[in-house]
Amino acid sequence: MFRRREPDPFRSNVAPPPRERSSAGQIAGRCLFGLTLAAGIAGALILGMPALSQDPSPAQTQHSVASDGR
């Protein structure tokens, strides 16, 4: 159930292999993906702001043309 801890934790002196460098296409793809996400969030905010804003002035009341003659 419980693991016993080693008195001296194992330390490896072997360095991991170096990471491969990202190619230009991978870097461009990541940048394009990030820009797409940022544009989507900005677009959602721009399109959603009118729905979230509270209009202090009352909305124009609609009345029918038929009621004008009365």
GROMACS .gro file of C-alpha atoms in nm:
model
   70
    1MET     CA    1   0.000   0.000   0.000
    2PHE     CA    2   0.270   0.249   0.100
    3ARG     CA    3   0.600   0.255  -0.081
    4ARG     CA    4   0.917   0.261   0.119
    5ARG     CA    5   1.144   0.547   0.031
    6GLU     CA    6   1.503   0.475  -0.051
    7PRO     CA    7   1.753   0.613   0.198
    8ASP     CA    8   1.940   0.784  -0.084
    9PRO     CA    9   1.727   0.875  -0.384
   10PHE     CA   10   1.867   0.743  -0.710
   11ARG     CA   11   2.041   1.009  -0.912
   12SER     CA   12   2.142   0.938  -1.265
   13ASN     CA   13   2.445   1.106  -1.412
   14VAL     CA   14   2.326   1.026  -1.764
   15ALA     CA   15   2.194   1.331  -1.945
   16PRO     CA   16   1.883   1.287  -2.157
   17PRO     CA   17   1.931   1.322  -2.532
   18PRO     CA   18   1.892   1.675  -2.666
   19ARG     CA   19   1.552   1.766  -2.805
   20GLU     CA   20   1.509   1.793  -3.177
   21ARG     CA   21   1.477   2.145  -3.307
   22SER     CA   22   1.137   2.231  -3.444
   23SER     CA   23   1.125   2.276  -3.818
   24ALA     CA   24   1.014   2.602  -3.976
   25GLY     CA   25   0.685   2.441  -4.075
   26GLN     CA   26   0.612   2.332  -3.718
   27ILE     CA   27   0.690   2.678  -3.583
   28ALA     CA   28   0.471   2.840  -3.850
   29GLY     CA   29   0.191   2.595  -3.775
   30ARG     CA   30   0.204   2.670  -3.403
   31CYS     CA   31   0.200   3.044  -3.471
   32LEU     CA   32  -0.092   3.008  -3.711
   33PHE     CA   33  -0.281   2.797  -3.458
   34GLY     CA   34  -0.221   3.053  -3.183
   35LEU     CA   35  -0.329   3.340  -3.406
   36THR     CA   36  -0.643   3.148  -3.505
   37LEU     CA   37  -0.732   3.093  -3.139
   38ALA     CA   38  -0.668   3.459  -3.054
   39ALA     CA   39  -0.875   3.577  -3.351
   40GLY     CA   40  -1.159   3.344  -3.254
   41ILE     CA   41  -1.166   3.474  -2.898
   42ALA     CA   42  -1.148   3.836  -3.018
   43GLY     CA   43  -1.426   3.776  -3.271
   44ALA     CA   44  -1.645   3.613  -3.009
   45LEU     CA   45  -1.594   3.910  -2.780
   46ILE     CA   46  -1.667   4.160  -3.056
   47LEU     CA   47  -1.982   3.977  -3.166
   48GLY     CA   48  -2.094   3.912  -2.809
   49MET     CA   49  -2.047   4.261  -2.667
   50PRO     CA   50  -2.381   4.399  -2.795
   51ALA     CA   51  -2.563   4.114  -2.624
   52LEU     CA   52  -2.375   4.171  -2.298
   53SER     CA   53  -2.408   4.550  -2.288
   54GLN     CA   54  -2.688   4.709  -2.090
   55ASP     CA   55  -2.854   4.984  -2.287
   56PRO     CA   56  -2.936   5.270  -2.046
   57SER     CA   57  -3.195   5.422  -2.282
   58PRO     CA   58  -3.520   5.231  -2.322
   59ALA     CA   59  -3.566   5.052  -2.650
   60GLN     CA   60  -3.782   5.222  -2.906
   61THR     CA   61  -4.136   5.107  -2.863
   62GLN     CA   62  -4.296   4.960  -3.168
   63HIS     CA   63  -4.639   5.074  -3.265
   64SER     CA   64  -4.849   4.974  -3.556
   65VAL     CA   65  -4.952   5.206  -3.832
   66ALA     CA   66  -5.316   5.110  -3.775
   67SER     CA   67  -5.312   5.269  -3.431
   68ASP     CA   68  -5.201   5.607  -3.572
   69GLY     CA   69  -5.544   5.680  -3.720
   70ARG     CA   70  -5.726   5.640  -3.390
   0.00000   0.00000   0.00000
